[in-house]
Amino acid sequence: AAGVIQSPRHLIKEKRETATLKCYPIPRHDTVYWYQQGPGQDPQFLISFYEKMQSDKGSIPDRFSAQQFSDYHSELNMSSLELGDSALYFCASSLVGTAYNEQFFGPGTRLTVL
Amino acid sequence: AQKVTQAQTEISVVEKEDVTLDCVYETRDTTYYLFWYKQPPSGELVFLIRRNSFDEQNEISGRYSWNFQKSTSSFNFTITASQVVDSAVYFCALSDNTDKLIFGTGTRLQVFP
């Protein structure tokens, strides 16, 4: 079965650079969630989209923005990168109306800011 | 506010021992969902179980079992006859009507041969 695809899997950037993370949800899923997991920490919710509209927002820095496109894939744009942005970024997708809206996680993108 | 507490930061056991990972949650919602995820060293989040707030039935899946008790707001996870491959970080998580997952801080389980 198709799973959530995240690209790239690994990304290395310098401070103050910009990064774009991409998420391709499971086909027919209409909701995407982004989570950030710092080293040794638990995943923290950043933002979610349902049918291309932002549905919820967590502790996402103003330097970050995200959107969901017409084909339901989502992109997380991160500007003015800081060392503290180094983390594992997970995307999850779900289909509203199914059993609980269970979230299926992608493999994550590991971002390293030097 | 919703909160998940995993008081055990790290647990070490020897293979074949049983181990229980504790999870205590806080929520004001009457409808909510509880989850356990496994995160091996490779980093991916592996879904283990989901339980809704109306279903207090305990569940067993192979060597894994879960004990959900609303009276104590706990959702504990037991691995029977642990194996080296069980070594990972285990996260308990809560979701209410907002759908987003709130994770506990995780418990690192090390199983030694």
Coordinates of N, CA and C in Angstrom, one line a residue, chain A residues 33 35 37 41-43 45 56 88 90 99-103 105 107 110, chain B residues 33 35 37 39 43-45 47 50 91 95 98-101 103-105:
Chain A
Y33 N -0.6 16.9 8.3 CA -0.1 17.4 9.5 C 1.4 17.5 9.5
Y35 N 4.9 17.9 12.0 CA 5.4 17.8 13.3 C 7.0 18.0 13.3
Q37 N 10.5 17.3 15.5 CA 11.1 16.6 16.6 C 12.5 16.9 16.7
Q41 N 13.9 14.8 21.8 CA 12.6 15.4 22.2 C 11.5 14.6 21.6
D42 N 10.3 15.0 22.0 CA 9.1 14.4 21.4 C 8.6 15.2 20.2
P43 N 7.9 14.6 19.3 CA 7.4 15.4 18.2 C 6.4 16.4 18.7
F45 N 3.6 19.3 17.4 CA 2.7 19.7 16.3 C 3.0 21.1 15.8
D56 N -5.4 23.9 11.7 CA -5.0 24.1 13.1 C -3.5 24.5 13.0
L88 N 14.1 16.5 13.1 CA 13.4 15.6 12.3 C 12.0 16.1 12.0
F90 N 8.3 15.5 10.6 CA 7.4 14.5 10.1 C 6.2 15.1 9.5
A99 N -12.3 6.0 10.2 CA -12.2 5.6 11.6 C -11.3 6.5 12.3
Y100 N -11.8 7.4 13.0 CA -11.1 8.4 13.8 C -10.2 9.3 12.9
N101 N -10.0 9.3 11.7 CA -9.0 10.2 11.1 C -7.6 9.8 11.4
E102 N -7.3 8.5 11.4 CA -6.0 8.0 11.9 C -4.9 8.6 11.0
Q103 N -3.9 9.1 11.7 CA -2.8 9.7 11.0 C -1.7 8.7 10.7
F105 N 2.1 8.4 9.3 CA 3.3 9.2 9.3 C 4.2 8.8 8.2
P107 N 8.3 9.0 6.7 CA 9.6 8.6 7.3 C 10.3 9.7 7.9
R110 N 15.2 14.7 7.8 CA 16.2 15.2 8.8 C 16.9 16.4 8.3
Chain B
Y33 N -8.6 10.1 22.0 CA -7.9 8.9 21.6 C -6.5 8.8 22.1
F35 N -2.7 6.8 21.9 CA -1.9 6.0 21.0 C -0.5 5.7 21.6
Y37 N 3.4 4.8 20.0 CA 4.2 4.7 18.8 C 5.6 4.3 19.2
Q39 N 9.7 4.3 18.1 CA 10.6 5.0 17.2 C 12.0 4.3 17.4
G43 N 14.6 6.2 13.2 CA 13.9 7.4 13.3 C 12.4 7.5 12.9
E44 N 12.0 6.5 12.2 CA 10.5 6.6 11.8 C 9.6 6.3 13.0
L45 N 8.4 6.8 12.9 CA 7.4 6.5 13.9 C 6.5 5.4 13.5
F47 N 3.4 3.1 14.3 CA 2.1 3.0 15.0 C 2.0 1.7 15.6
R50 N -4.1 2.2 18.9 CA -5.0 3.4 19.1 C -6.2 2.8 20.0
F91 N 6.7 6.3 22.4 CA 5.9 7.5 22.8 C 4.4 7.2 23.0
S95 N -5.0 12.5 21.5 CA -5.6 13.3 20.5 C -7.1 13.5 20.9
T98 N -9.4 18.1 18.3 CA -8.6 18.9 17.3 C -7.8 18.1 16.4
D99 N -7.7 16.8 16.6 CA -7.0 15.8 15.8 C -5.5 15.8 16.0
K100 N -4.9 16.9 16.3 CA -3.5 16.9 16.4 C -3.0 16.0 17.6
L101 N -1.9 15.4 17.4 CA -1.3 14.5 18.4 C -0.5 15.3 19.4
F103 N 2.2 14.4 22.2 CA 3.1 13.3 22.6 C 3.6 13.5 24.0
G104 N 3.9 12.4 24.6 CA 4.7 12.4 25.9 C 6.1 12.5 25.5
T105 N 7.0 12.6 26.5 CA 8.4 12.9 26.3 C 9.1 11.6 25.9

